[in-house]
PDB file of C-alpha atoms in Angstrom:
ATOM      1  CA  UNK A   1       0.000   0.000   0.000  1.00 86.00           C
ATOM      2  CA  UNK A   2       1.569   3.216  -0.841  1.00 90.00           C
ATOM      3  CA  UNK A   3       1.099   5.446   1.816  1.00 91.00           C
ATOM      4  CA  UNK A   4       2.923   8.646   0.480  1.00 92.00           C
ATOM      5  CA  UNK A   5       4.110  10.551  -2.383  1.00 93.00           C
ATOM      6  CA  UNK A   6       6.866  13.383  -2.695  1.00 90.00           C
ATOM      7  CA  UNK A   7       8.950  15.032  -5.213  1.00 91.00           C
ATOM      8  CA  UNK A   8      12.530  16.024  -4.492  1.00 91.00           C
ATOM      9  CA  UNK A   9      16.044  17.148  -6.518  1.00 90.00           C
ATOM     10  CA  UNK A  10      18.084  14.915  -4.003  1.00 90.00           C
ATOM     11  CA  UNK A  11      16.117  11.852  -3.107  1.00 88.00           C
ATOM     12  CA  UNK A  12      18.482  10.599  -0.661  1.00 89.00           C
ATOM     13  CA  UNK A  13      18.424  13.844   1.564  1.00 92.00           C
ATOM     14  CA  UNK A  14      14.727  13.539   1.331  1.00 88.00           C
ATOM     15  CA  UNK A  15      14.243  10.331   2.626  1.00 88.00           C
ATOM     16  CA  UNK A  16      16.493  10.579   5.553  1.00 90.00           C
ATOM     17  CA  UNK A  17      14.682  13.939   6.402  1.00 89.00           C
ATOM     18  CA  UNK A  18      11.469  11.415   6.682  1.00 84.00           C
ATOM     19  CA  UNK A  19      13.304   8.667   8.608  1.00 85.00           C
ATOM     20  CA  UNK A  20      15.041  11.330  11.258  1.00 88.00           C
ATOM     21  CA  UNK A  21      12.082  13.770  11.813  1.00 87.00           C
ATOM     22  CA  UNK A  22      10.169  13.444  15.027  1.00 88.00           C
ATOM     23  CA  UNK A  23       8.696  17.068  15.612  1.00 87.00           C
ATOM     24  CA  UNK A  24       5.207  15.336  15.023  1.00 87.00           C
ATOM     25  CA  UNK A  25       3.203  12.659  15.752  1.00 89.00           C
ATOM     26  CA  UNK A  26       2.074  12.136  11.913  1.00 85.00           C
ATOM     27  CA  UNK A  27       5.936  12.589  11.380  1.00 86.00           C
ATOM     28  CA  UNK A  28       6.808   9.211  13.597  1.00 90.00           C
ATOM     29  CA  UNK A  29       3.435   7.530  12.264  1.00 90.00           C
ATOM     30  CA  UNK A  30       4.882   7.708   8.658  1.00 88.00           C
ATOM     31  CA  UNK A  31       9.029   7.328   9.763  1.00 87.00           C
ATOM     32  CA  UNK A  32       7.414   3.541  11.346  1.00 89.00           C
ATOM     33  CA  UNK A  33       5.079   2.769   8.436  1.00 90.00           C
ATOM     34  CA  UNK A  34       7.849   2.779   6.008  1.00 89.00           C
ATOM     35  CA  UNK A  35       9.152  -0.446   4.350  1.00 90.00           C
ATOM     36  CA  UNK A  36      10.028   0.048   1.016  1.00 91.00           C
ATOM     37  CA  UNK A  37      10.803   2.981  -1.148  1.00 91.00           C
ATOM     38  CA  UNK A  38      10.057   3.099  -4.781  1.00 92.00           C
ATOM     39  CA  UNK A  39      11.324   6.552  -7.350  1.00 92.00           C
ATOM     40  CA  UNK A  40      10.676   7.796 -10.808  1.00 94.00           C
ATOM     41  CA  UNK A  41      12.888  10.327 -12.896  1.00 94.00           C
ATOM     42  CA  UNK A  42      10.976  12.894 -14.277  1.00 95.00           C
ATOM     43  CA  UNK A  43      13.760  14.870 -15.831  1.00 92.00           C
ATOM     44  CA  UNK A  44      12.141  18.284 -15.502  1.00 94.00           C
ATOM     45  CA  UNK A  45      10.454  19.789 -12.591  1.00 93.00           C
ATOM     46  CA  UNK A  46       6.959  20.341 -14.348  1.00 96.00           C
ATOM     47  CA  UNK A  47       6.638  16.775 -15.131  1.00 96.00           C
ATOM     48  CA  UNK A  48       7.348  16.351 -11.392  1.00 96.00           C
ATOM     49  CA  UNK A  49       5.003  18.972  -9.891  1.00 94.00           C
ATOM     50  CA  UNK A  50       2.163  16.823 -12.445  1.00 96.00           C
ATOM     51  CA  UNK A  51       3.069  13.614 -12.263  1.00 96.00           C
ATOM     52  CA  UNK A  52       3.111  14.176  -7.954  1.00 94.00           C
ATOM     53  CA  UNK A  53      -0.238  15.277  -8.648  1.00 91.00           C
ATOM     54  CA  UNK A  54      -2.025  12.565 -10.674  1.00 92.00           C
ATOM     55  CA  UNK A  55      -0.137  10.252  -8.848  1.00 93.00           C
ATOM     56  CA  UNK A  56      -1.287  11.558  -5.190  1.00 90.00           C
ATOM     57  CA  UNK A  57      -5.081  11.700  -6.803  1.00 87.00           C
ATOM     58  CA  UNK A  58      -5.293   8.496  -8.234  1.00 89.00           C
ATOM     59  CA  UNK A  59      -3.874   6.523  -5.213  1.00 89.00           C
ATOM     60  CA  UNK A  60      -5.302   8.666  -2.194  1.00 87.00           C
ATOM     61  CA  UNK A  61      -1.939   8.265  -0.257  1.00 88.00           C
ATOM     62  CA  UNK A  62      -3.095   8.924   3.467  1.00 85.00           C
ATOM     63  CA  UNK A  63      -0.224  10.997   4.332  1.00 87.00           C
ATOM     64  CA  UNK A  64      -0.625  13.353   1.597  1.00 82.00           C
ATOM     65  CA  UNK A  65      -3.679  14.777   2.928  1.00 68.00           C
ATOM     66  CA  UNK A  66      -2.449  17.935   3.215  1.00 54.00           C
ATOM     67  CA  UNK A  67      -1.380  18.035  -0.631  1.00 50.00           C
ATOM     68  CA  UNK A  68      -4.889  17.072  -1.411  1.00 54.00           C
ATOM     69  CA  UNK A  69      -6.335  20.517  -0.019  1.00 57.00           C
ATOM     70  CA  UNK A  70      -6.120  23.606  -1.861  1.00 61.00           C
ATOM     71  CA  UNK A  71      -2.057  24.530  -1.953  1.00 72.00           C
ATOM     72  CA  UNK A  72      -3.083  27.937  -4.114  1.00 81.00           C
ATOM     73  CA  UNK A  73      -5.448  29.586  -1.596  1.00 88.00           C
ATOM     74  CA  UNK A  74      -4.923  33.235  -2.812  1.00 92.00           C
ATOM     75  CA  UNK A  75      -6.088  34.617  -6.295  1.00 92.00           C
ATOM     76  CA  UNK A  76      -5.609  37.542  -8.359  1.00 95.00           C
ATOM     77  CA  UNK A  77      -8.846  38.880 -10.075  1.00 95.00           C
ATOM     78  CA  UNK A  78      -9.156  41.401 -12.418  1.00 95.00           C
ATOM     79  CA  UNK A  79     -12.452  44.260 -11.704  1.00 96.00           C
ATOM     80  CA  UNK A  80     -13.735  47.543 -12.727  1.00 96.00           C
ATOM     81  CA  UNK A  81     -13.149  50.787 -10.234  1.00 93.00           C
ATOM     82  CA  UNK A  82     -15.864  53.691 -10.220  1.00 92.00           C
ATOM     83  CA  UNK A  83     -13.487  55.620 -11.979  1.00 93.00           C
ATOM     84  CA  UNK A  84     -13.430  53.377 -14.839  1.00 96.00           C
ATOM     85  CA  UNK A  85     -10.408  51.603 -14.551  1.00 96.00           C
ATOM     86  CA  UNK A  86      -9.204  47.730 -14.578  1.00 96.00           C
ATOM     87  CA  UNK A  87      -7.523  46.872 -11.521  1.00 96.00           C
ATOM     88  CA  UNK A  88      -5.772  43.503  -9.636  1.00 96.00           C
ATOM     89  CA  UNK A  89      -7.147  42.865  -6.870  1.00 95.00           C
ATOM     90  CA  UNK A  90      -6.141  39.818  -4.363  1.00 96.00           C
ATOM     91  CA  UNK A  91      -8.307  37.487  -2.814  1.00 95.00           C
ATOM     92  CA  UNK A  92      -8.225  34.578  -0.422  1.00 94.00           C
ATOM     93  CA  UNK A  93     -10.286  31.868  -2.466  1.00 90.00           C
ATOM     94  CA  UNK A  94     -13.914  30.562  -1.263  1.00 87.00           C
ATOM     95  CA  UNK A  95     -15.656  27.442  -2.153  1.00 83.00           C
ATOM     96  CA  UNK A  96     -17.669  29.737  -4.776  1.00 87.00           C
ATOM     97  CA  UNK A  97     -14.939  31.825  -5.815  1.00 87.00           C
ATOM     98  CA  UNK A  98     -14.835  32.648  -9.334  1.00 88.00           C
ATOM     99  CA  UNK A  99     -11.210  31.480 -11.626  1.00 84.00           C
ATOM    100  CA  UNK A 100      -8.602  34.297 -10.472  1.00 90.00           C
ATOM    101  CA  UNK A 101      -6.266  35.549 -13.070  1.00 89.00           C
ATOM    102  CA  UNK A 102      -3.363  33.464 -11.341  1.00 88.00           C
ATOM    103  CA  UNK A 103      -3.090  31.567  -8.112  1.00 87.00           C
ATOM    104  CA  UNK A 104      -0.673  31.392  -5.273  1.00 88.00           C
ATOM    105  CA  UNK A 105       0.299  29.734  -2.326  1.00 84.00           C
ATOM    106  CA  UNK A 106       0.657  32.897   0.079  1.00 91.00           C
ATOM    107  CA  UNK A 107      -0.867  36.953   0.003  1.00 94.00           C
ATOM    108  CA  UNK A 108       3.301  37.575  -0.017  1.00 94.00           C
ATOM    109  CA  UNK A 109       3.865  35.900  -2.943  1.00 92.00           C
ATOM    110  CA  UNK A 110       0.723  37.709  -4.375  1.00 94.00           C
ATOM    111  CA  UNK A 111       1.874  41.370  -3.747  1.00 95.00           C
ATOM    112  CA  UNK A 112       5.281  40.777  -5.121  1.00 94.00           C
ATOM    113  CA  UNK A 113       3.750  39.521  -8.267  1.00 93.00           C
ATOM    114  CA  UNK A 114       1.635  42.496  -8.433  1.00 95.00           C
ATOM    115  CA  UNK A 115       5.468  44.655  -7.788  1.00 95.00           C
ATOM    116  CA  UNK A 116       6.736  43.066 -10.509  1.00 93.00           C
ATOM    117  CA  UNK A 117       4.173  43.483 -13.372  1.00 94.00           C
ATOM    118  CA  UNK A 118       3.510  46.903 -12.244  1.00 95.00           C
ATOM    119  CA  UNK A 119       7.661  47.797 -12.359  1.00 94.00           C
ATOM    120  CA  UNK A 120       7.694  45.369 -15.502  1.00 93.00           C
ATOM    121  CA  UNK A 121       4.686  46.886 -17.650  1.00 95.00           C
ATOM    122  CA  UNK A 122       4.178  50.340 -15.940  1.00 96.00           C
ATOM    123  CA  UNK A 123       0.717  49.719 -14.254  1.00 97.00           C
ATOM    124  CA  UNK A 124      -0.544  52.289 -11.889  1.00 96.00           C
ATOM    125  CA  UNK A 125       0.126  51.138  -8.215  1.00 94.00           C
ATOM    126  CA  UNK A 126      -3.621  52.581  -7.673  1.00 94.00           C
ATOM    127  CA  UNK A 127      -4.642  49.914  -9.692  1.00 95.00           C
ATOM    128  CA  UNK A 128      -1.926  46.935  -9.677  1.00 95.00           C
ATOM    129  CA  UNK A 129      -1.003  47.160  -5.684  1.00 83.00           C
ATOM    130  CA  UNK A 130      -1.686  48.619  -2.590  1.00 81.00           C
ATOM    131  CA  UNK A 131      -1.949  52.829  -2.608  1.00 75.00           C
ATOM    132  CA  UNK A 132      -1.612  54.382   1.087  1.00 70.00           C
ATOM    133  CA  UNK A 133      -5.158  56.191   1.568  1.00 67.00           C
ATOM    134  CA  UNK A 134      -3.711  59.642   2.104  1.00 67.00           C
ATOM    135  CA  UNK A 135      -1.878  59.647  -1.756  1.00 78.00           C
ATOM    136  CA  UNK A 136      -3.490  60.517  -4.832  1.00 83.00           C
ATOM    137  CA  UNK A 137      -1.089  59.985  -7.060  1.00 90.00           C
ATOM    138  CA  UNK A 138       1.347  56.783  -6.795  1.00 93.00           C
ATOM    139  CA  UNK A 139       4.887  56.989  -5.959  1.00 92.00           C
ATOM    140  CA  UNK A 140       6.072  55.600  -9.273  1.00 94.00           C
ATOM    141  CA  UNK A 141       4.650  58.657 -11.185  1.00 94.00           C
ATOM    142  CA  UNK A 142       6.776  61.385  -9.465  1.00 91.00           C
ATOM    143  CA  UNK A 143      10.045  59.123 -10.598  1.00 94.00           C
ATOM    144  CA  UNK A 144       7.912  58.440 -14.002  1.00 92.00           C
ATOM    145  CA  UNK A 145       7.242  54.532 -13.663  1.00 93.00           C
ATOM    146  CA  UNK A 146       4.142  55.318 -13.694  1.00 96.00           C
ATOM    147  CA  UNK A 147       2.079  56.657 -17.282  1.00 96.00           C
ATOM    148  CA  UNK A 148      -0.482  58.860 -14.766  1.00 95.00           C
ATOM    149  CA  UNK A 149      -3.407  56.880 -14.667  1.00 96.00           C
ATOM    150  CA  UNK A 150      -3.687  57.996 -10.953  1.00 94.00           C
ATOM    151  CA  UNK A 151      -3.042  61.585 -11.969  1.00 93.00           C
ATOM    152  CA  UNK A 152      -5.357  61.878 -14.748  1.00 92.00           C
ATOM    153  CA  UNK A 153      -2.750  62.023 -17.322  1.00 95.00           C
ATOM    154  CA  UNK A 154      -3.531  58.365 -19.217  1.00 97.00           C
ATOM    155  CA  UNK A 155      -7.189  57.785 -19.200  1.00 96.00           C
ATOM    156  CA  UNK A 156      -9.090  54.648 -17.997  1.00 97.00           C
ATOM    157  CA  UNK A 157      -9.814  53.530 -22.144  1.00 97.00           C
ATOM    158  CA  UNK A 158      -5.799  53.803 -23.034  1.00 97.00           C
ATOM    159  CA  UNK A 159      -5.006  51.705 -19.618  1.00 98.00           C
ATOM    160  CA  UNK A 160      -7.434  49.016 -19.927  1.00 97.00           C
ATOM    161  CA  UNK A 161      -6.352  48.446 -23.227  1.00 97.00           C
ATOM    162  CA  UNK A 162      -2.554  48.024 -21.954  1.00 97.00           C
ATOM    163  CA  UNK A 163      -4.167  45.924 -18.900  1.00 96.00           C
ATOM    164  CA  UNK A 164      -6.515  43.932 -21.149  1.00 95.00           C
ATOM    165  CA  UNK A 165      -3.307  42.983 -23.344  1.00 93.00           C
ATOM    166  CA  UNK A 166      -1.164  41.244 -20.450  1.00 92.00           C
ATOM    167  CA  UNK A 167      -4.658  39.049 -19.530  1.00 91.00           C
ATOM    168  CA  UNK A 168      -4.751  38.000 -22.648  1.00 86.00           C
ATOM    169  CA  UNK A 169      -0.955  37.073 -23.114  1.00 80.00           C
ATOM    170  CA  UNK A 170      -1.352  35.518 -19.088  1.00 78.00           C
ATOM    171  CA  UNK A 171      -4.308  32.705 -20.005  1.00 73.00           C
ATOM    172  CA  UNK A 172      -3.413  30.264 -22.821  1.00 74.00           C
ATOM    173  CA  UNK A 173      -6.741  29.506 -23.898  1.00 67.00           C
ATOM    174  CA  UNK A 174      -7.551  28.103 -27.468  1.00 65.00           C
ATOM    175  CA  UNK A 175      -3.443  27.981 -27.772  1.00 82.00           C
ATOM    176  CA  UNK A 176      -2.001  24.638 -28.728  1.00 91.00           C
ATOM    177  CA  UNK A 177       1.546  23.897 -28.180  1.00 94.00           C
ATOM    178  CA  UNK A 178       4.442  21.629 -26.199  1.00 96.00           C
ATOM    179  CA  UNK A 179       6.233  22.323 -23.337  1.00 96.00           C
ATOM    180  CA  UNK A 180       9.660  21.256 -24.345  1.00 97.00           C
ATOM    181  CA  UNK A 181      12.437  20.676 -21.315  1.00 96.00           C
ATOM    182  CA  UNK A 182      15.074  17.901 -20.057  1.00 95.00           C
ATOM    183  CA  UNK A 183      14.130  14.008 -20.005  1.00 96.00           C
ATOM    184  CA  UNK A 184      15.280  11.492 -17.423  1.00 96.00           C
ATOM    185  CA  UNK A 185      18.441  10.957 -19.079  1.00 95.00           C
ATOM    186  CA  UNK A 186      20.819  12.882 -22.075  1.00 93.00           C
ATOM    187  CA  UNK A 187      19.031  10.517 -24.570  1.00 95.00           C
ATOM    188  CA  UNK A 188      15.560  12.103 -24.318  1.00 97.00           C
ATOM    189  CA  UNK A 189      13.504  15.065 -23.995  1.00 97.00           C
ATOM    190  CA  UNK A 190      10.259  15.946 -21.864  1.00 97.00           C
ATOM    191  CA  UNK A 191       6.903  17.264 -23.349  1.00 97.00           C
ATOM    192  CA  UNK A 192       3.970  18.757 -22.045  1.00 97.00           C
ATOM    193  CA  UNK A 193       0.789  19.002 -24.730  1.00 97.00           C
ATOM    194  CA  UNK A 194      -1.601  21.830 -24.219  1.00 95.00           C
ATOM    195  CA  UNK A 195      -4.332  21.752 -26.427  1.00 93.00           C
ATOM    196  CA  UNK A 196      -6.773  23.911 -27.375  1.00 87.00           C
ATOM    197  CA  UNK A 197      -6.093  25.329 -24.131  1.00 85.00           C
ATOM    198  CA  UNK A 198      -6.198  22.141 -21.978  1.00 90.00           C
ATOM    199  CA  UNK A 199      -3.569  20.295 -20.427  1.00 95.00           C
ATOM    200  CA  UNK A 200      -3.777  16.993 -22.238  1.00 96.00           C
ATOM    201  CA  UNK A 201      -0.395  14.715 -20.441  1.00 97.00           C
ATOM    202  CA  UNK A 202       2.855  14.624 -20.826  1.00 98.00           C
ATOM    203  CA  UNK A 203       5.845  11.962 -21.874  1.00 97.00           C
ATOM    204  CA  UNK A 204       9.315  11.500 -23.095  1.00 98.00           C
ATOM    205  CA  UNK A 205      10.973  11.125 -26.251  1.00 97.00           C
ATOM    206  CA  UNK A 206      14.039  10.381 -27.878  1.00 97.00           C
ATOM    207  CA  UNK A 207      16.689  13.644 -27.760  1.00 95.00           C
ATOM    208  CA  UNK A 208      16.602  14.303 -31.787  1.00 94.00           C
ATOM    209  CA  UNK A 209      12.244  13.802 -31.974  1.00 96.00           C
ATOM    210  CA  UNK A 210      11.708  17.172 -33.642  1.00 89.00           C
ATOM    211  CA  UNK A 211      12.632  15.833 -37.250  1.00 92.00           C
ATOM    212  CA  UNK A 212       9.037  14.336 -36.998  1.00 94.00           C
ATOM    213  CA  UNK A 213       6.271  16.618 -37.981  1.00 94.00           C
ATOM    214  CA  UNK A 214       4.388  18.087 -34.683  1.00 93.00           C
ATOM    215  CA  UNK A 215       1.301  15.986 -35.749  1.00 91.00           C
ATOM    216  CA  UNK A 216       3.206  13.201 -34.894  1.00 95.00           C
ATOM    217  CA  UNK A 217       4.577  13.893 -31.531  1.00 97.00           C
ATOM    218  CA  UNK A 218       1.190  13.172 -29.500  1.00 94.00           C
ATOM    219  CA  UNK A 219       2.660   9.192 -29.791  1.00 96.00           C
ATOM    220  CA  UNK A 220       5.275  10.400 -26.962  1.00 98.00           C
ATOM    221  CA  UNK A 221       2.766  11.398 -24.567  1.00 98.00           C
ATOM    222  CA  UNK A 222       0.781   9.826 -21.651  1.00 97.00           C
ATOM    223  CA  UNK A 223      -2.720  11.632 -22.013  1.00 97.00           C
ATOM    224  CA  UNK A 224      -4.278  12.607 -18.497  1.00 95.00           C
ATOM    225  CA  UNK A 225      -7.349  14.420 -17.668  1.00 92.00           C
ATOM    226  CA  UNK A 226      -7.287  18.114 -16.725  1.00 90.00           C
ATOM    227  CA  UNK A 227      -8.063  19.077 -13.474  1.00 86.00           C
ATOM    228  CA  UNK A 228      -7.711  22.460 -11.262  1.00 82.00           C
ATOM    229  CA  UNK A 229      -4.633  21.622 -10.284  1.00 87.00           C
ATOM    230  CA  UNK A 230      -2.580  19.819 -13.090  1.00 92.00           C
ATOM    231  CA  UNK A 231      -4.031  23.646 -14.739  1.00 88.00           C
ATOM    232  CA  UNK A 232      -2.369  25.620 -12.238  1.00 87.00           C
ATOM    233  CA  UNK A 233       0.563  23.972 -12.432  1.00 92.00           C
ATOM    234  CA  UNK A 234       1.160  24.776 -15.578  1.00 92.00           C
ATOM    235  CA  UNK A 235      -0.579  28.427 -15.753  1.00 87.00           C
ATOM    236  CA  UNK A 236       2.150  28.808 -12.938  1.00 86.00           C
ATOM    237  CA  UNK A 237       5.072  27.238 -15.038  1.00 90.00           C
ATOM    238  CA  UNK A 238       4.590  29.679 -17.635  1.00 87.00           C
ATOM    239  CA  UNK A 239       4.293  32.578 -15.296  1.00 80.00           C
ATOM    240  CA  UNK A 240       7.820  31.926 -13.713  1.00 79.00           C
ATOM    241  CA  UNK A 241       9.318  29.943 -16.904  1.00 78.00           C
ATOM    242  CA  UNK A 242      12.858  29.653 -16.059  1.00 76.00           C
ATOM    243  CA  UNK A 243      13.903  26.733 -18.459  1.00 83.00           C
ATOM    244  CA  UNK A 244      12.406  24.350 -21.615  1.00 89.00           C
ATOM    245  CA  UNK A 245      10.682  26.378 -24.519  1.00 92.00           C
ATOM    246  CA  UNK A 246       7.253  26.756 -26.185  1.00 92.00           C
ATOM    247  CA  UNK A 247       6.401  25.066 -29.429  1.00 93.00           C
ATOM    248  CA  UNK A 248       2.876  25.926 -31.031  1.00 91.00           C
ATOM    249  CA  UNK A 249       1.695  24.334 -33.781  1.00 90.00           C
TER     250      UNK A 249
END
């Protein structure tokens, strides 16, 4: 019976943090219960974070219980002020909570998200952050990193349009492409197919696959079902992309 399921860079170190902790009791529950230890190479960290996921789902490991609640409990959401304007807002997520924009796993990680867009695409701090009540103009327009939405100087039609255009560029709806990155070994590659906007699996092929047309590479992958969280994973992938690269077809 498998009783839990973990990712890690250095499995090793992982496992003897398992056998040596006893700050809990579910810590020397799980420490005892052990008696044999199985491990797959994913090759990239993606194919980890989803294969943890499906893996954790489809065998209801007892000691991942706290992986099966929600691990993104904050949102981003996009609304309307009186003034006109679209602004971010961030949320703690509710049973009935609409999609955010994005997820995250803490209200820190949220606001410096929000720092960086605004710094990265110029967005009012009135409307992308957190404005102290007494101001009426941001900070980042008196240094001009700001284009004076607060001030009146770009109106609400010319910044929604600039805001509008990073939502769009942030969802990948009705986009089809791989997710190309490292396999388990030199020999191969990792791919990720999203489809018509859904997460459709992912699998491994040999290191020189792209002579074949992309028609042809859905033969390498392992076809799962989307869920919420196999979607954030990946929606949060290509927010922080670090490595691999995008192929659309």
């Amino acid at each position: 019976q498998l009783i839990y399921i973990g990712k890690s860079i250095n499995i090793k170190k992982r496992i003897e943090q398992h056998l040596k902790n006893r700050s809990t009791e579910k810590a020397i529950r799980l420490s005892k219960e052990i008696s044999k230890i199985e491990y797959d190479l994913c090759g990239s960290e993606l194919i980890a974070l989803l294969h943890e996921s499906y893996l954790i789902k489809k065998h209801q490991t007892k000691y991942n219980r706290a992986l099966k609640k929600n691990q993104f409990p904050y949102g981003i959401f996009d609304e309307i002020s009186e003034d006109g304007y679209l602004y971010f807002v961030i949320k703690a997520l509710k049973k009935d909570s609409p999609t955010p924009l994005i997820y995250f796993s803490t209200k820190k990680e949220a606001n410096a998200y929000l720092d960086k867009i605004r710094e990265e695409y110029t967005f009012c701090q009135k409307y992308c952050g957190t404005l102290p009540k007494h101001k009426n103009e941001c900070f980042y327009f008196g240094i001009k990193e700001c284009l004076g939405a607060c001030a009146g100087k770009e109106n609400a039609k010319k910044y929604n349009k600039r805001v509008q255009k990073y939502i769009d560029n942030l969802t990948y709806k009705e986009n089809r492409f791989y997710i190309i990155n490292k396999g388990r070994e030199r020999k191969e590659k990792s791919l990720v197919l999203i489809e018509n906007g859904v997460f459709k699996g992912y699998g491994y092929a040999p290191y020189h696959f792209d002579y074949l047309n992309t028609d042809q590479w859905n033969r390498f992958i392992d076809f799962h079902k989307e869920d919420r969280d196999s979607k954030i994973i990946v929606m949060n992938y290509l927010r922080n992309k670090k490595s691999g690269k995008i192929i659309k077809f």
